[in-house]
């Protein structure tokens, strides 16, 4: 494989001059093309007006759909642009016509917002939520999933990469099981999109949500929903407007026949342009090359942390990604974060309520999360470990 051009990546990332950014699973540093796209459009809006600027940017706005389709291996009409991955995921989940007694199967690593939605649907529709146990490696057990896939299961919902660590759940194996059972499969790809190559046909998901601000390096307030064309007819978004549907008579409307039935008329035009630029930028680097570099940097960091006294790496799973979770004896997560921030090193802290099933199962109240990207370097890992060693 051609060596990764990290020097160019860093030159095109202004933030690399000021911080060591190990918080890419929170919000990555935007590259120059994304900044230029967002700022340039805001300047155009200020100069000629918002509607007029949007009309002038129509080609860039429409270009988001084929770019996102290339990212996911699908068709442009299976893509909807939303203002966040949370909004995308919620619209997909609440579009499913649940009936009393339906079951939703999910994993121990499920994100809090998703699980809250399950509980809300349980209250509203009388559905049952069942958590599939992990296997010995800490990932969702596919054999147990298969055993639980009975004729009451309406949905399998999986977080691909959890918010609190480096685990990569076996999404394609889960997708194969769901397909064989004829069950809808919703994948939360927030933490994986941009660092791991994604192909919705290979994964076998019917619905997928992702965000722009994390590993895709786009602006905040951007997200995508993928909806498999063959499943669209059975999904009715919980909210519609004149973009998602057409008012064809005083007493009748018709929904759009593509995934944009999940969109609304108003959106942040500059952010959408920035999102499109971020997807194109990621595709330009090649997702396979990104994945190879990110996973290698994270593996190096795990090895280095294992050598530090009082530091315990908390990642599980047969496959692990660019997120490295750890704890430091006698230091709270906030104390670790503050100490690193004093040296211009960014990390985040993930607490039990974000992934309650997993954290409680492992007896963890919190973990420090260091998430690396391809523009990070071995030298930054060295600096990171020096600060941690001195703090301990």
Short mmCIF file of C-alpha atoms in Angstrom, two decimals:
data_model
loop_
_atom_site.label_atom_id
_atom_site.label_comp_id
_atom_site.label_asym_id
_atom_site.label_seq_id
_atom_site.Cartn_x
_atom_site.Cartn_y
_atom_site.Cartn_z
CA UNK A 1 0.00 0.00 0.00
CA UNK A 2 1.24 3.52 -0.83
CA UNK A 3 2.53 5.32 2.29
CA UNK A 4 -0.06 7.64 3.78
CA UNK A 5 0.74 11.30 3.05
CA UNK A 6 0.32 12.51 6.61
CA UNK A 7 2.28 15.73 5.93
CA UNK A 8 -0.32 16.87 3.39
CA UNK A 9 -3.16 15.81 5.68
CA UNK A 10 -1.74 17.95 8.48
CA UNK A 11 -1.01 20.93 6.23
CA UNK A 12 -4.64 20.87 5.10
CA UNK A 13 -5.85 20.74 8.72
CA UNK A 14 -5.36 24.13 10.41
CA UNK A 15 -6.10 22.75 13.87
CA UNK A 16 -2.99 20.56 13.79
CA UNK A 17 -0.96 23.72 14.39
CA UNK A 18 -2.56 24.38 17.77
CA UNK A 19 -3.70 21.11 19.38
CA UNK A 20 -3.04 17.40 19.62
CA UNK A 21 -6.54 16.32 18.79
CA UNK A 22 -7.41 12.88 20.16
CA UNK A 23 -11.15 13.64 20.27
CA UNK A 24 -12.12 12.67 16.73
CA UNK A 25 -14.98 10.49 17.96
CA UNK A 26 -16.41 13.68 19.43
CA UNK A 27 -15.79 16.09 16.58
CA UNK A 28 -12.78 15.84 14.29
CA UNK A 29 -10.73 18.78 13.04
CA UNK A 30 -12.16 20.07 9.78
CA UNK A 31 -9.86 20.19 6.74
CA UNK A 32 -9.43 23.34 4.67
CA UNK A 33 -11.85 22.33 1.84
CA UNK A 34 -14.66 21.89 4.36
CA UNK A 35 -13.91 25.22 6.05
CA UNK A 36 -13.75 26.96 2.69
CA UNK A 37 -17.08 25.46 1.62
CA UNK A 38 -18.92 26.50 4.79
CA UNK A 39 -17.38 29.96 5.18
CA UNK A 40 -17.59 30.69 1.48
CA UNK A 41 -21.31 29.98 1.41
CA UNK A 42 -22.00 32.03 4.53
CA UNK A 43 -20.20 34.94 2.89
CA UNK A 44 -22.32 34.44 -0.22
CA UNK A 45 -25.52 34.45 1.85
CA UNK A 46 -24.42 37.70 3.48
CA UNK A 47 -23.69 39.20 0.06
CA UNK A 48 -26.71 38.21 -2.03
CA UNK A 49 -29.28 36.65 0.32
CA UNK A 50 -30.01 33.18 1.63
CA UNK A 51 -32.44 31.96 -1.03
CA UNK A 52 -30.32 33.36 -3.82
CA UNK A 53 -27.14 31.81 -2.42
CA UNK A 54 -28.84 28.42 -2.14
CA UNK A 55 -29.95 28.62 -5.77
CA UNK A 56 -26.37 29.46 -6.81
CA UNK A 57 -25.07 26.48 -4.83
CA UNK A 58 -27.59 24.00 -6.23
CA UNK A 59 -24.99 21.81 -7.94
CA UNK A 60 -22.97 21.45 -4.73
CA UNK A 61 -26.11 20.70 -2.73
CA UNK A 62 -27.32 18.04 -5.16
CA UNK A 63 -23.81 16.61 -5.28
CA UNK A 64 -24.12 15.52 -1.65
CA UNK A 65 -26.36 12.59 -2.67
CA UNK A 66 -24.07 10.85 -5.18
CA UNK A 67 -21.09 11.49 -2.89
CA UNK A 68 -22.83 9.93 0.12
CA UNK A 69 -23.98 7.07 -2.11
CA UNK A 70 -20.35 6.39 -3.09
CA UNK A 71 -19.40 6.41 0.59
CA UNK A 72 -22.02 3.76 1.44
CA UNK A 73 -22.23 1.76 -1.78
CA UNK A 74 -25.86 2.61 -2.50
CA UNK A 75 -27.95 4.71 -4.89
CA UNK A 76 -28.36 8.49 -4.49
CA UNK A 77 -32.14 8.17 -4.11
CA UNK A 78 -31.56 6.05 -0.98
CA UNK A 79 -29.92 9.01 0.82
CA UNK A 80 -31.56 11.69 2.99
CA UNK A 81 -29.65 14.62 4.47
CA UNK A 82 -30.56 15.59 8.05
CA UNK A 83 -29.30 18.01 10.68
CA UNK A 84 -27.75 15.26 12.81
CA UNK A 85 -27.29 11.52 13.05
CA UNK A 86 -29.63 11.54 16.04
CA UNK A 87 -32.37 13.07 13.93
CA UNK A 88 -31.66 10.59 11.14
CA UNK A 89 -31.77 7.60 13.49
CA UNK A 90 -34.92 8.81 15.28
CA UNK A 91 -36.79 9.42 12.04
CA UNK A 92 -35.88 5.94 10.83
CA UNK A 93 -36.83 4.21 14.08
CA UNK A 94 -40.12 6.05 14.60
CA UNK A 95 -41.08 5.43 10.97
CA UNK A 96 -41.40 1.72 11.68
CA UNK A 97 -45.08 0.74 12.22
CA UNK A 98 -44.64 -1.15 15.48
CA UNK A 99 -47.47 -3.25 16.87
CA UNK A 100 -48.03 -4.43 20.45
CA UNK A 101 -45.88 -7.48 21.11
CA UNK A 102 -43.23 -6.65 18.51
CA UNK A 103 -39.66 -7.19 19.71
CA UNK A 104 -36.56 -5.08 19.11
CA UNK A 105 -33.21 -6.81 19.50
CA UNK A 106 -30.17 -4.70 20.32
CA UNK A 107 -26.70 -5.05 21.85
CA UNK A 108 -25.13 -4.35 25.23
CA UNK A 109 -23.10 -1.53 23.68
CA UNK A 110 -26.17 0.41 22.55
CA UNK A 111 -26.04 4.20 22.82
CA UNK A 112 -28.26 5.96 25.35
CA UNK A 113 -30.27 8.02 22.85
CA UNK A 114 -31.19 4.88 20.92
CA UNK A 115 -32.16 2.95 24.02
CA UNK A 116 -34.30 5.82 25.28
CA UNK A 117 -36.16 5.65 21.97
CA UNK A 118 -36.74 1.91 22.48
CA UNK A 119 -38.18 2.58 25.93
CA UNK A 120 -40.37 5.34 24.54
CA UNK A 121 -41.69 3.00 21.85
CA UNK A 122 -42.31 0.36 24.53
CA UNK A 123 -44.48 2.85 26.40
CA UNK A 124 -46.33 4.00 23.29
CA UNK A 125 -46.75 0.78 21.33
CA UNK A 126 -46.23 -2.05 23.80
CA UNK A 127 -43.13 -3.42 22.14
CA UNK A 128 -40.53 -5.51 23.95
CA UNK A 129 -36.83 -4.59 24.00
CA UNK A 130 -34.36 -7.48 24.33
CA UNK A 131 -30.60 -7.12 24.71
CA UNK A 132 -28.48 -9.75 22.97
CA UNK A 133 -25.61 -10.86 25.23
CA UNK A 134 -21.98 -10.37 24.26
CA UNK A 135 -19.66 -13.19 23.34
CA UNK A 136 -16.39 -13.89 25.17
CA UNK A 137 -14.58 -11.11 23.22
CA UNK A 138 -17.06 -8.43 24.28
CA UNK A 139 -18.89 -8.00 20.96
CA UNK A 140 -22.50 -8.92 20.23
CA UNK A 141 -22.93 -12.69 20.12
CA UNK A 142 -24.23 -13.60 16.68
CA UNK A 143 -25.16 -17.18 17.71
CA UNK A 144 -27.28 -15.80 20.56
CA UNK A 145 -28.82 -13.26 18.18
CA UNK A 146 -29.85 -16.08 15.85
CA UNK A 147 -31.45 -17.94 18.74
CA UNK A 148 -33.47 -14.84 19.67
CA UNK A 149 -34.71 -14.09 16.14
CA UNK A 150 -38.26 -15.40 16.43
CA UNK A 151 -41.36 -14.34 14.48
CA UNK A 152 -42.07 -11.51 16.93
CA UNK A 153 -38.86 -9.64 16.13
CA UNK A 154 -39.62 -6.53 14.06
CA UNK A 155 -36.20 -4.89 14.19
CA UNK A 156 -32.55 -5.61 14.87
CA UNK A 157 -30.85 -2.36 15.88
CA UNK A 158 -27.09 -2.22 16.36
CA UNK A 159 -24.48 0.39 17.22
CA UNK A 160 -21.54 -0.45 14.96
CA UNK A 161 -18.89 1.23 17.15
CA UNK A 162 -19.99 2.23 20.66
CA UNK A 163 -19.37 5.68 22.08
CA UNK A 164 -17.26 4.37 24.98
CA UNK A 165 -14.53 2.35 23.31
CA UNK A 166 -12.78 0.75 20.37
CA UNK A 167 -15.09 -2.23 19.83
CA UNK A 168 -16.24 -2.85 16.25
CA UNK A 169 -19.39 -4.95 16.34
CA UNK A 170 -19.68 -7.60 13.57
CA UNK A 171 -22.27 -5.68 11.56
CA UNK A 172 -22.12 -7.86 8.43
CA UNK A 173 -22.70 -11.05 10.44
CA UNK A 174 -25.62 -9.39 12.20
CA UNK A 175 -26.94 -8.24 8.84
CA UNK A 176 -26.74 -11.75 7.44
CA UNK A 177 -28.75 -13.11 10.36
CA UNK A 178 -31.38 -10.37 10.07
CA UNK A 179 -31.69 -10.89 6.30
CA UNK A 180 -32.19 -14.62 6.68
CA UNK A 181 -34.93 -13.94 9.23
CA UNK A 182 -36.57 -11.25 7.05
CA UNK A 183 -36.18 -8.65 9.82
CA UNK A 184 -35.41 -4.96 9.42
CA UNK A 185 -31.83 -4.04 10.36
CA UNK A 186 -30.97 -0.50 11.53
CA UNK A 187 -27.26 0.32 11.93
CA UNK A 188 -25.96 3.29 13.90
CA UNK A 189 -22.72 4.09 12.08
CA UNK A 190 -21.97 7.38 13.85
CA UNK A 191 -18.58 6.30 15.16
CA UNK A 192 -17.56 4.14 12.21
CA UNK A 193 -18.35 6.33 9.19
CA UNK A 194 -15.18 8.01 8.01
CA UNK A 195 -12.76 5.62 9.69
CA UNK A 196 -14.08 2.22 8.53
CA UNK A 197 -15.12 1.43 4.94
CA UNK A 198 -18.89 0.91 4.79
CA UNK A 199 -20.92 -0.93 2.15
CA UNK A 200 -24.60 -1.26 2.94
CA UNK A 201 -25.05 -4.30 0.69
CA UNK A 202 -22.11 -6.12 2.25
CA UNK A 203 -23.39 -5.19 5.72
CA UNK A 204 -26.97 -6.05 4.84
CA UNK A 205 -28.58 -3.15 6.69
CA UNK A 206 -31.90 -1.65 5.61
CA UNK A 207 -31.36 1.63 7.44
CA UNK A 208 -28.16 3.40 8.46
CA UNK A 209 -27.48 6.69 10.21
CA UNK A 210 -24.23 8.62 10.36
CA UNK A 211 -22.92 12.01 11.38
CA UNK A 212 -20.67 14.49 9.64
CA UNK A 213 -18.81 15.88 12.65
CA UNK A 214 -16.89 12.79 13.76
CA UNK A 215 -14.53 10.78 11.55
CA UNK A 216 -15.89 12.29 8.34
CA UNK A 217 -14.46 15.64 9.51
CA UNK A 218 -17.50 17.64 8.47
CA UNK A 219 -19.32 20.47 10.26
CA UNK A 220 -21.53 19.91 13.26
CA UNK A 221 -25.27 19.74 12.64
CA UNK A 222 -25.04 17.34 9.69
CA UNK A 223 -26.15 13.75 9.27
CA UNK A 224 -27.24 11.16 6.73
CA UNK A 225 -29.94 8.52 6.69
CA UNK A 226 -29.67 5.61 4.26
CA UNK A 227 -32.93 3.81 3.46
CA UNK A 228 -32.90 0.68 1.32
CA UNK A 229 -35.23 1.28 -1.63
CA UNK A 230 -37.03 -2.04 -1.20
CA UNK A 231 -38.06 -1.18 2.37
CA UNK A 232 -39.11 2.42 1.79
CA UNK A 233 -42.80 1.71 1.18
CA UNK A 234 -43.27 0.24 4.67
CA UNK A 235 -41.77 3.27 6.42
CA UNK A 236 -43.78 6.41 7.16
CA UNK A 237 -41.78 9.29 8.68
CA UNK A 238 -43.41 10.58 11.87
CA UNK A 239 -43.29 14.15 10.50
CA UNK A 240 -43.81 15.43 6.97
CA UNK A 241 -43.67 18.83 5.34
CA UNK A 242 -44.05 20.20 1.82
CA UNK A 243 -40.60 18.89 0.88
CA UNK A 244 -41.18 15.35 2.15
CA UNK A 245 -44.66 15.17 0.66
CA UNK A 246 -46.83 16.95 -1.92
CA UNK A 247 -50.23 18.38 -1.00
CA UNK A 248 -52.17 17.05 -3.99
CA UNK A 249 -55.73 17.86 -2.83
CA UNK A 250 -57.36 19.56 0.12
CA UNK A 251 -57.75 16.24 1.91
CA UNK A 252 -54.78 14.29 0.54
CA UNK A 253 -51.01 14.27 0.31
CA UNK A 254 -48.48 12.00 -1.37
CA UNK A 255 -45.10 11.19 0.12
CA UNK A 256 -41.97 11.37 -1.97
CA UNK A 257 -40.91 8.06 -3.48
CA UNK A 258 -37.28 8.37 -2.44
CA UNK A 259 -35.41 8.66 0.87
CA UNK A 260 -35.84 12.42 0.87
CA UNK A 261 -39.28 11.85 2.38
CA UNK A 262 -37.28 11.93 5.64
CA UNK A 263 -35.94 15.44 4.96
CA UNK A 264 -37.54 18.82 5.58
CA UNK A 265 -37.57 21.92 3.45
CA UNK A 266 -35.45 24.08 5.75
CA UNK A 267 -31.84 23.10 6.43
CA UNK A 268 -28.43 24.64 7.02
CA UNK A 269 -27.23 25.16 3.46
CA UNK A 270 -23.64 26.02 4.39
CA UNK A 271 -23.39 22.95 6.61
CA UNK A 272 -24.74 20.70 3.84
CA UNK A 273 -22.14 22.07 1.44
CA UNK A 274 -19.47 21.44 4.09
CA UNK A 275 -20.74 17.91 4.61
CA UNK A 276 -20.49 17.18 0.90
CA UNK A 277 -16.96 18.56 0.86
CA UNK A 278 -16.05 16.35 3.84
CA UNK A 279 -17.36 13.20 2.15
CA UNK A 280 -15.49 14.00 -1.06
CA UNK A 281 -12.35 14.71 0.96
CA UNK A 282 -12.59 11.34 2.73
CA UNK A 283 -13.19 9.53 -0.54
CA UNK A 284 -10.14 11.27 -1.97
CA UNK A 285 -7.96 9.75 0.74
CA UNK A 286 -9.55 6.31 0.23
CA UNK A 287 -11.37 4.71 3.14
CA UNK A 288 -9.24 1.56 3.05
CA UNK A 289 -6.10 3.66 3.49
CA UNK A 290 -7.74 5.69 6.25
CA UNK A 291 -8.82 2.53 8.08
CA UNK A 292 -5.35 1.00 7.86
CA UNK A 293 -3.68 4.09 9.30
CA UNK A 294 -6.25 4.84 12.01
CA UNK A 295 -6.35 1.27 13.30
CA UNK A 296 -2.55 1.05 13.30
CA UNK A 297 -2.16 4.30 15.28
CA UNK A 298 -4.76 3.16 17.80
CA UNK A 299 -3.09 -0.24 18.22
CA UNK A 300 0.19 1.58 18.88
CA UNK A 301 -1.44 3.77 21.50
CA UNK A 302 -2.96 0.75 23.26
CA UNK A 303 0.46 -0.90 23.46
CA UNK A 304 2.01 2.27 24.84
CA UNK A 305 -0.72 2.72 27.45
CA UNK A 306 -0.32 -0.87 28.58
CA UNK A 307 3.27 -0.01 29.53
CA UNK A 308 2.28 2.91 31.78
CA UNK A 309 1.87 2.15 35.50
CA UNK A 310 -1.66 2.68 36.78
CA UNK A 311 -3.17 2.92 33.28
CA UNK A 312 -5.64 0.26 32.15
CA UNK A 313 -6.90 -0.02 28.59
CA UNK A 314 -10.62 -0.84 28.58
CA UNK A 315 -11.26 -1.74 24.93
CA UNK A 316 -12.94 -5.05 24.11
CA UNK A 317 -13.92 -6.91 20.94
CA UNK A 318 -12.38 -9.19 18.35
CA UNK A 319 -11.89 -6.14 16.10
CA UNK A 320 -10.98 -2.68 17.37
CA UNK A 321 -10.88 0.73 15.76
CA UNK A 322 -9.42 4.20 16.25
CA UNK A 323 -11.07 4.79 19.63
CA UNK A 324 -8.96 3.92 22.67
CA UNK A 325 -10.62 3.86 26.09
CA UNK A 326 -8.72 3.68 29.37
CA UNK A 327 -8.74 4.55 33.06
CA UNK A 328 -5.98 5.83 35.31
CA UNK A 329 -5.74 4.61 38.89
CA UNK A 330 -6.35 7.34 41.48
CA UNK A 331 -7.43 9.87 38.83
CA UNK A 332 -10.91 10.71 37.69
CA UNK A 333 -11.67 10.97 34.02
CA UNK A 334 -12.12 14.72 34.32
CA UNK A 335 -8.74 15.05 36.06
CA UNK A 336 -7.06 13.15 33.22
CA UNK A 337 -8.86 15.28 30.64
CA UNK A 338 -7.88 18.52 32.41
CA UNK A 339 -4.25 17.45 32.76
CA UNK A 340 -3.99 16.63 29.07
CA UNK A 341 -5.79 19.85 28.10
CA UNK A 342 -3.14 21.84 29.97
CA UNK A 343 -0.73 20.47 27.35
CA UNK A 344 -3.10 21.22 24.44
CA UNK A 345 -4.14 17.57 24.09
CA UNK A 346 -7.84 16.91 23.56
CA UNK A 347 -9.68 13.81 24.83
CA UNK A 348 -13.18 13.18 26.15
CA UNK A 349 -14.76 11.26 29.02
CA UNK A 350 -17.51 8.68 28.46
CA UNK A 351 -19.73 7.92 31.46
CA UNK A 352 -22.00 5.03 32.35
CA UNK A 353 -25.33 6.68 31.34
CA UNK A 354 -24.11 6.89 27.72
CA UNK A 355 -23.84 3.09 27.39
CA UNK A 356 -25.42 1.84 30.58
CA UNK A 357 -25.74 -1.88 29.75
CA UNK A 358 -22.09 -2.20 28.75
CA UNK A 359 -20.60 0.00 31.46
CA UNK A 360 -22.60 -1.61 34.26
CA UNK A 361 -21.79 -5.08 32.94
CA UNK A 362 -18.08 -4.26 33.17
CA UNK A 363 -18.34 -2.36 36.46
CA UNK A 364 -17.17 0.95 34.98
CA UNK A 365 -18.43 4.38 35.97
CA UNK A 366 -16.44 6.22 33.29
CA UNK A 367 -13.60 5.87 30.81
CA UNK A 368 -11.29 8.37 29.17
CA UNK A 369 -11.66 8.22 25.40
CA UNK A 370 -8.75 9.01 23.09
CA UNK A 371 -9.86 8.77 19.46
CA UNK A 372 -7.21 9.04 16.76
CA UNK A 373 -7.45 10.00 13.11
CA UNK A 374 -5.15 9.71 10.13
CA UNK A 375 -3.65 13.18 10.67
CA UNK A 376 -2.43 12.19 14.13
CA UNK A 377 1.18 11.04 14.47
CA UNK A 378 3.43 8.75 16.47
CA UNK A 379 5.09 11.88 17.87
CA UNK A 380 1.72 13.00 19.24
CA UNK A 381 1.24 9.59 20.83
CA UNK A 382 4.67 10.00 22.46
CA UNK A 383 3.68 13.41 23.86
CA UNK A 384 0.36 12.02 25.08
CA UNK A 385 2.04 9.17 26.96
CA UNK A 386 4.69 11.44 28.47
CA UNK A 387 2.01 13.66 29.99
CA UNK A 388 0.08 10.68 31.33
CA UNK A 389 3.23 9.13 32.81
CA UNK A 390 4.15 12.38 34.54
CA UNK A 391 0.61 12.82 35.88
CA UNK A 392 0.62 9.31 37.36
#
